[in-house]
Short mmCIF file of C-alpha atoms and ligand atoms in Angstrom, two decimals:
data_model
loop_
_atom_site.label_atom_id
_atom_site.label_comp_id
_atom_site.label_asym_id
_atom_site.label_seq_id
_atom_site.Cartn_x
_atom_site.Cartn_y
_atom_site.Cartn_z
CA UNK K 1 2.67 21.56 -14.79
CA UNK K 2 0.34 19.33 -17.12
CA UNK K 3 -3.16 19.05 -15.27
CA UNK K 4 -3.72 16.83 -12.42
CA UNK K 5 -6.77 14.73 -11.83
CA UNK K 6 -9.39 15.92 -9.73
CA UNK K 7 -11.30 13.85 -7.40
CA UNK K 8 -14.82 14.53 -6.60
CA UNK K 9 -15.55 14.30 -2.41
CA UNK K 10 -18.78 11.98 -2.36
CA UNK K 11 -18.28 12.67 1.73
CA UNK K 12 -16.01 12.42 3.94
CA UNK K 13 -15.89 10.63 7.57
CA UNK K 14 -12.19 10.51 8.79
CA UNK K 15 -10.98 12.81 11.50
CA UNK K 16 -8.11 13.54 13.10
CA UNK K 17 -4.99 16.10 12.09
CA UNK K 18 -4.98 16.97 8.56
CA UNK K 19 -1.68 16.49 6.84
CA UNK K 20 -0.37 19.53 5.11
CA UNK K 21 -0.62 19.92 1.26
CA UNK K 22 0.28 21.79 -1.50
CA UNK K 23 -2.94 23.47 -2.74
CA UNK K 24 -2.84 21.84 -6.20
CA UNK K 25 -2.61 18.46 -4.22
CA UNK K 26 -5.73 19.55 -1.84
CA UNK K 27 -7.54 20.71 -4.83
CA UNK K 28 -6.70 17.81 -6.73
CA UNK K 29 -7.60 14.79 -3.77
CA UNK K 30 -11.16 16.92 -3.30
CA UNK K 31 -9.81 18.25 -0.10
CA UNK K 32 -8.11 17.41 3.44
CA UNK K 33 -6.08 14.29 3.94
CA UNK K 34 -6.80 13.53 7.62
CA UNK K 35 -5.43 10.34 9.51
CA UNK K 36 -6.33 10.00 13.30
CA UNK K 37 -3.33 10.63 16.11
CA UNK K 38 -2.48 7.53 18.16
CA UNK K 39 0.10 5.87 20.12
CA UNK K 40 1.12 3.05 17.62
CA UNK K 41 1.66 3.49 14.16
CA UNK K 42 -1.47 3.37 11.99
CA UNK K 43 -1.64 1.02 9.55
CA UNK K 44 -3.51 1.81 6.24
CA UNK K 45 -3.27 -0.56 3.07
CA UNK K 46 -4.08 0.39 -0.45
CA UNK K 47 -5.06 -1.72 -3.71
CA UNK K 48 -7.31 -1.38 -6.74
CA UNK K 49 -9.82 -4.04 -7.25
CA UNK K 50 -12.30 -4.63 -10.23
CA UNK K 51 -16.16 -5.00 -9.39
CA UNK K 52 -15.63 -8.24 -8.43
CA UNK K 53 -12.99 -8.42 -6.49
CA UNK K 54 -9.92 -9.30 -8.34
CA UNK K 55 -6.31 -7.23 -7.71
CA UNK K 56 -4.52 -9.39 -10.51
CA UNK K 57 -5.56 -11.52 -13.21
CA UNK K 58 -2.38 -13.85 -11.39
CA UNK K 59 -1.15 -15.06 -14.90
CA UNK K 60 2.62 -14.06 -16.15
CA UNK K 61 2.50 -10.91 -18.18
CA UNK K 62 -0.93 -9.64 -16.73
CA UNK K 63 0.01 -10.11 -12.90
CA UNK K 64 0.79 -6.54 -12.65
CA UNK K 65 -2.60 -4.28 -10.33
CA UNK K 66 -1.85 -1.73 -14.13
CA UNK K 67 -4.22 -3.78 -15.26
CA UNK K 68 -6.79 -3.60 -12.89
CA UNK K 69 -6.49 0.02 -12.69
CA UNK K 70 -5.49 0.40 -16.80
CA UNK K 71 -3.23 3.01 -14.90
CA UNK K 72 -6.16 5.57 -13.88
CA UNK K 73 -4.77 8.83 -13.20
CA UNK K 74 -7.21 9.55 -10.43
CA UNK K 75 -5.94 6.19 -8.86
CA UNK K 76 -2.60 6.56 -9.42
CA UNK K 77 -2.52 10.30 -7.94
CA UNK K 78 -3.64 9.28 -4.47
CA UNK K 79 -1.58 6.14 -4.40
CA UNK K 80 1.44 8.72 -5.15
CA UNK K 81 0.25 10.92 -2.57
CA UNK K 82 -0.73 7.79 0.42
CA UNK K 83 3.37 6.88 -0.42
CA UNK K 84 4.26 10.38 0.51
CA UNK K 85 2.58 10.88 3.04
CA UNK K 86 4.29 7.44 5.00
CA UNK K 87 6.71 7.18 7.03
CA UNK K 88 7.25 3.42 5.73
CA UNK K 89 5.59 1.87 2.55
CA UNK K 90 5.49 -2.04 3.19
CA UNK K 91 5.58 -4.61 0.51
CA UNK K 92 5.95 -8.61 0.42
CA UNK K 93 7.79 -10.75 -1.87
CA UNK K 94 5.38 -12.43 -3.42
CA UNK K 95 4.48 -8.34 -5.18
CA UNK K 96 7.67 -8.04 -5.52
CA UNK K 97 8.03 -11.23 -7.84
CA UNK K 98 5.12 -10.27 -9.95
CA UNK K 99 5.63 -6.44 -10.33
CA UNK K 100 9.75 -6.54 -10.42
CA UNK K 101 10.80 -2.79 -11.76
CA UNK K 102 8.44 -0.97 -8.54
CA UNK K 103 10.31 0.98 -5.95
CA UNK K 104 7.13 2.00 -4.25
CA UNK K 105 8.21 5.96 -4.61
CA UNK K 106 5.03 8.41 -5.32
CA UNK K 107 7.17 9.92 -8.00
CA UNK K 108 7.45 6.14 -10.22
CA UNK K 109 3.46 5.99 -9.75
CA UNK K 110 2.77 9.61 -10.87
CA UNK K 111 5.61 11.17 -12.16
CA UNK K 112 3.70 15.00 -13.10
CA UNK K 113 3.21 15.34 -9.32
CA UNK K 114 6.93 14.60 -8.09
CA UNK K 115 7.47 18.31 -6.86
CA UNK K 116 4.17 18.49 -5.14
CA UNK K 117 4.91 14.65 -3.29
CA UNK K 118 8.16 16.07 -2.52
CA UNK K 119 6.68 19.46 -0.89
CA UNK K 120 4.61 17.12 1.16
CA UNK K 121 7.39 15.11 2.47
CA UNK K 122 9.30 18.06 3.46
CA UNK K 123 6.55 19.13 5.27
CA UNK K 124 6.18 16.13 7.01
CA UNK K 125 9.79 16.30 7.64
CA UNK K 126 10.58 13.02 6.30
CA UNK K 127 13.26 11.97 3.82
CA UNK K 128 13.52 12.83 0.10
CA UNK K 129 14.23 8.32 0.00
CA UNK K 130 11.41 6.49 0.33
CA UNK K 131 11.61 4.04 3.16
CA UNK K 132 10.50 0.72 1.50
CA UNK K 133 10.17 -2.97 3.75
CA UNK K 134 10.12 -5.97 2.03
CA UNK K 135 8.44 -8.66 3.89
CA UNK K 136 9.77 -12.39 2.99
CA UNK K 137 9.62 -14.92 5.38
CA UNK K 138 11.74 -17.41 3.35
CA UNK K 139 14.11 -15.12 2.23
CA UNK K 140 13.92 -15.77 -1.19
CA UNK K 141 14.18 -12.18 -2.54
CA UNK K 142 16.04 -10.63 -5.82
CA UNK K 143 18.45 -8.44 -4.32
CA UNK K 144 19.00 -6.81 -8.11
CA UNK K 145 15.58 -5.58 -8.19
CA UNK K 146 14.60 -2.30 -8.57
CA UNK K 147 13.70 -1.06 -4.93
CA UNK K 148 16.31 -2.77 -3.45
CA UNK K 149 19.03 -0.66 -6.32
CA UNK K 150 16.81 3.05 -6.56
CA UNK K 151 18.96 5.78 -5.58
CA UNK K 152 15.12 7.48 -4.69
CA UNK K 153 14.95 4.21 -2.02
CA UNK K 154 16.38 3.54 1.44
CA UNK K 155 14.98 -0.02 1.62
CA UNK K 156 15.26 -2.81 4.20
CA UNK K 157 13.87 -6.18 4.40
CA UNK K 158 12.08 -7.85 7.29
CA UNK K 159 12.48 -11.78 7.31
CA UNK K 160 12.56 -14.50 9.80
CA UNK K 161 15.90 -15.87 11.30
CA UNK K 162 15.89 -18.40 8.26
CA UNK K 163 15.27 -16.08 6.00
CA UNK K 164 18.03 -13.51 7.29
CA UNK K 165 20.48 -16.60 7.34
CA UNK K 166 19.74 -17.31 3.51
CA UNK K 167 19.97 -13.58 2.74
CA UNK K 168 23.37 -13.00 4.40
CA UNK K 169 24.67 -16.26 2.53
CA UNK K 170 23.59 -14.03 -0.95
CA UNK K 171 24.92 -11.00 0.26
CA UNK K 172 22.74 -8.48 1.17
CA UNK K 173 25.58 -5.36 0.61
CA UNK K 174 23.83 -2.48 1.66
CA UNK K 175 20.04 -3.60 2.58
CA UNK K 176 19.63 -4.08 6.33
CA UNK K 177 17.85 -7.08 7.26
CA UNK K 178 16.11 -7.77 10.46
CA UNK K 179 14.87 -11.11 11.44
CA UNK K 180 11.60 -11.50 13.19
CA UNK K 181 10.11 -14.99 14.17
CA UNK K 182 12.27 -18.55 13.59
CA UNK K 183 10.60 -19.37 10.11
CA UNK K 184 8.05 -16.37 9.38
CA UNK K 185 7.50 -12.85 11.18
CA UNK K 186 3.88 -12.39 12.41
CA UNK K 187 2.80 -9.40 10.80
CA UNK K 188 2.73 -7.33 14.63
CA UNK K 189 5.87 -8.27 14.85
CA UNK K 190 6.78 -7.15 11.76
CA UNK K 191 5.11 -3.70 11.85
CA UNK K 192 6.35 -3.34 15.30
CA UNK K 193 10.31 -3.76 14.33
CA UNK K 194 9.57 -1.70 11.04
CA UNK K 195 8.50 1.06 14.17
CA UNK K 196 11.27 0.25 15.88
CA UNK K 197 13.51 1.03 12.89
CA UNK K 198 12.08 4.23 11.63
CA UNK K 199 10.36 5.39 14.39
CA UNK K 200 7.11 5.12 12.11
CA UNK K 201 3.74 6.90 12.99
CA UNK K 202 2.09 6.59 9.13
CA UNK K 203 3.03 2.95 7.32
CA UNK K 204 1.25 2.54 4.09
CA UNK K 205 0.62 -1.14 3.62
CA UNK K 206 1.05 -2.04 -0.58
CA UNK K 207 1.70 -5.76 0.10
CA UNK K 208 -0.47 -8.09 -1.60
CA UNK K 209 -3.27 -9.75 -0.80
CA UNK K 210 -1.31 -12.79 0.94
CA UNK K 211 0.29 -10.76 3.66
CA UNK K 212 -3.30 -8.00 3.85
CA UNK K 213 -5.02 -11.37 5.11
CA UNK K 214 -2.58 -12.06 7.47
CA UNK K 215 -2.50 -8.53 8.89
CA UNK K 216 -6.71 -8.61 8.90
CA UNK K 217 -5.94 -12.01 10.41
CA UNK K 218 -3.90 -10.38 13.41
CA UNK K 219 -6.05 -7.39 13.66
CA UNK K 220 -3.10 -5.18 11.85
CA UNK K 221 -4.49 -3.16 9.41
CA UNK K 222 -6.51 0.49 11.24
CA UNK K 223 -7.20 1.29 7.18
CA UNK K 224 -8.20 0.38 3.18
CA UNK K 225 -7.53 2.53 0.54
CA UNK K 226 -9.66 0.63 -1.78
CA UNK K 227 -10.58 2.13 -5.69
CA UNK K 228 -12.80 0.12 -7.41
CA UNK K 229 -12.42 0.40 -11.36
CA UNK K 230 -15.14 -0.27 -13.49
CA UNK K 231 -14.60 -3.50 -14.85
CA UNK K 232 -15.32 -7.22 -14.32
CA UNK K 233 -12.34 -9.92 -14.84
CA UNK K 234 -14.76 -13.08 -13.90
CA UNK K 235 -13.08 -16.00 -12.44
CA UNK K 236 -13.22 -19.76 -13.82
CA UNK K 237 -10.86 -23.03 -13.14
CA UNK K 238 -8.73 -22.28 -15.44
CA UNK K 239 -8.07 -18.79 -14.48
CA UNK K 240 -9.24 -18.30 -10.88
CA UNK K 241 -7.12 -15.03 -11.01
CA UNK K 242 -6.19 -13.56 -7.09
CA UNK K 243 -8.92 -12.02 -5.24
CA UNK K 244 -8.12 -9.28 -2.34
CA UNK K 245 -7.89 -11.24 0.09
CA UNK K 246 -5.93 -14.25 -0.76
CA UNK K 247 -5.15 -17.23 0.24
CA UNK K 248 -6.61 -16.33 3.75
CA UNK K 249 -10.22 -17.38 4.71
CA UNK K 250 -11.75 -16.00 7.58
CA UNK K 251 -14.22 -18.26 9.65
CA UNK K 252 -18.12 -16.18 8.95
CA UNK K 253 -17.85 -15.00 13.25
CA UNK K 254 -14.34 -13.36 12.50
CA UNK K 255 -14.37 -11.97 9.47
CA UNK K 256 -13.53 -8.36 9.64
CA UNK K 257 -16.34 -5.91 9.22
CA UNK K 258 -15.30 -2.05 8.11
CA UNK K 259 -16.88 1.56 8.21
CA UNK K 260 -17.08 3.18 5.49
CA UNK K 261 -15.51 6.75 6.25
CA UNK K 262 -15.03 7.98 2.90
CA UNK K 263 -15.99 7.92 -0.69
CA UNK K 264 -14.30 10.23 -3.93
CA UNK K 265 -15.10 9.56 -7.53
CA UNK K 266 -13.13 9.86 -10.41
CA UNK K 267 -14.99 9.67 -13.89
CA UNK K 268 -16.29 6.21 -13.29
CA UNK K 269 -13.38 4.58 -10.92
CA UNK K 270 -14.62 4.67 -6.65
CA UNK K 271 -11.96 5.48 -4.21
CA UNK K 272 -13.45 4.02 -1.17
CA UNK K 273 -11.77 4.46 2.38
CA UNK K 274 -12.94 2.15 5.12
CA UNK K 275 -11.88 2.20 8.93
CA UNK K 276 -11.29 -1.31 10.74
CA UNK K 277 -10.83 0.56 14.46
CA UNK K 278 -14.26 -0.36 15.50
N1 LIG I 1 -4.33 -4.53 -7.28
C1 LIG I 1 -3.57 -4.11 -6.29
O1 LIG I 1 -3.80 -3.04 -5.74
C2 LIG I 1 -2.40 -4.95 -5.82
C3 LIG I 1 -1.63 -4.52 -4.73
C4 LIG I 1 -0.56 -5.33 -4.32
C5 LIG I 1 -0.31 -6.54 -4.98
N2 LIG I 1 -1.09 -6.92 -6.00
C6 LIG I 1 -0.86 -8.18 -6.72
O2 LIG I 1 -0.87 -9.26 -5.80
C7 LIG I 1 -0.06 -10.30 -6.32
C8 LIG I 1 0.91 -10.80 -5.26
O3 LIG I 1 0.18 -11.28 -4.17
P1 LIG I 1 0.88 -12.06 -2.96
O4 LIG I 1 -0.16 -12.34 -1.97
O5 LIG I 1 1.70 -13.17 -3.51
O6 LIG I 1 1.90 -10.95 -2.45
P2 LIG I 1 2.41 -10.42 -1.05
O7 LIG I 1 1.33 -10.42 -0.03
O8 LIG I 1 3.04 -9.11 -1.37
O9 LIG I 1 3.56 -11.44 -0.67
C9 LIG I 1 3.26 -12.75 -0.24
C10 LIG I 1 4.55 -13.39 0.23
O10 LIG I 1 4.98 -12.81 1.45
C11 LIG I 1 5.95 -13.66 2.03
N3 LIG I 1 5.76 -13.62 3.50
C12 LIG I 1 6.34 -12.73 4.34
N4 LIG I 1 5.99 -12.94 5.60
C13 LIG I 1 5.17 -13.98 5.60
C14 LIG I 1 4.50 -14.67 6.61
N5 LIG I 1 4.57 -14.34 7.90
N6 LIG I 1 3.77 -15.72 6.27
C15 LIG I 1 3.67 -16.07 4.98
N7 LIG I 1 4.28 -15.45 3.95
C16 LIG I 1 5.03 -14.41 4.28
C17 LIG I 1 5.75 -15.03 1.37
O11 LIG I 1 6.83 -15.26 0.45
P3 LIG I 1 8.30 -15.76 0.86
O12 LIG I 1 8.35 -16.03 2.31
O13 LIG I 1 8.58 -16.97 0.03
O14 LIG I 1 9.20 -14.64 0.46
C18 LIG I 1 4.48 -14.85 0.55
O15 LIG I 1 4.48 -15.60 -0.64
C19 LIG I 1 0.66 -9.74 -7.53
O16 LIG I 1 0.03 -10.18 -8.71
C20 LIG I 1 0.50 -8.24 -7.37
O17 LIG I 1 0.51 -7.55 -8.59
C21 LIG I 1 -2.13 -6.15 -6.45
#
């Protein structure tokens, strides 16, 4: 196997149970992955930002968070290893649109660790598929699209009742669809049916930043996963670009505050881990 990555542990604040990995992966992530035990399922989001702030330049052609990250390997081993280790990985449509050939599998986002992501699923017990939900609330999805077609995917879609009804008139063949909310699912509502469906206990949140304000909004999210990569995109009128969190404002009183619980460097990208279970 080519040589993986290896993070360097700044320090490290999470506890809880440690999940079980494959040496090279332990060696490779700068040691234990831990996530706390609980009753619901814990909710932990991961993007790639630049220094200030932006996930995608937002413009056709350079919407895709590739080039934020300019495909790091050090990023893109722990986002393959946060999508093994999940029960669920969560998207929205609005990534979907912009980033169209994803699946959301650890093995499409670093391919030389398949076997290890694999070893760590079977550990876990969970399926070789990934378990992928799409959140839409209008419905308005590409059922051709690449997670929705991956033989490496079991993927379902969470909507609202309009949205289901405009899905089933398309034809939805083997994608389930559940309907939560009339006209658009409240994010609790849609983490608690993805529970229901799964039986969840780890769902990795890689929506974008539309649907991560909403689930700040609602109190959602336990987790970021946040690497920072060394560069500055600026923002003007003419290309404001999409920051990460956006379009959500929070009112100064109820803006979420974080702990940082952990920090790893990789040459001269952060990967920053902050807790919102204050
Ligand atoms: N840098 C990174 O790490 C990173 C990570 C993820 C995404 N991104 C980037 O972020 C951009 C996409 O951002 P986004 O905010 O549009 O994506 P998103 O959060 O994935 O999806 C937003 C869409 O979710 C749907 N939705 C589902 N439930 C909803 C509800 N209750 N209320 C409102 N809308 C609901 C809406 O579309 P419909 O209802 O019409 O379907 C909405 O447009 C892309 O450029 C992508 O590359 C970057």
């Amino acid at each position: 196997m080519a040589s993986l990555p290896r993070l360097e542990t700044l320090f490290d604040r999470s506890s809880g149970t440690p999940i079980p990995l494959p040496r090279e992966l332990r060696e490779a992530y700068g040691g234990d992955l831990i996530f706390p035990a609980g009753e619901r399922p814990h909710v932990y989001a991961n993007f790639v930002s630049t220094l200030d702030g932006l996930v995608s330049y937002g413009i056709p052609g350079l919407a895709s968070a590739r080039f934020i990250s300019r495909g790091h390997g050090g990023d893109r081993i722990v986002m393959g290893l946060l999508r093994a280790v999940a029960d669920v990985v969560v998207s929205g449509s609005g990534t979907l649109r912009a980033e169209g050939k994803v699946t959301w599998t650890p093995q499409q986002i670093f391919p030389a660790a398949a076997d290890l992501y694999r070893q760590v699923r079977r550990a876990r017990g969970l399926p070789e598929r990934t378990r992928v939900a799409i959140l839409t609330a209008s419905g308005d999805v590409d059922l051709s699209a690449a997670v929705f077609t991956s033989p490496d995917v079991e993927p379902f879609i969470v909507t609202s009742a309009a949205g289901a009804e405009r899905l089933a008139a398309n034809g939805t063949g083997t994608v389930r669809v559940r309907a939560v909310g009339d006209l658009a699912p409240t994010m609790r509502g849609a983490i608690d049916a993805i529970a229901a469906e799964t039986g969840a206990r780890l769902v990795l949140s890689e929506s974008g930043p539309g649907l991560f304000g909403r689930m700040l909004d609602e109190r959602v999210v336990d987790e970021l996963f946040l690497t920072l990569a060394p560069h500055l995109a600026g923002r003007s009128p003419a290309r404001p670009g999409i920051g990460l969190v956006d379009p959500v404002a929070f009112e100064h009183e109820r803006a979420p505050w974080a702990d940082l619980i952990g920090a790893k460097r990789s040459e001269d990208f952060l990967l920053l881990r902050y807790s919102f279970r204050r």
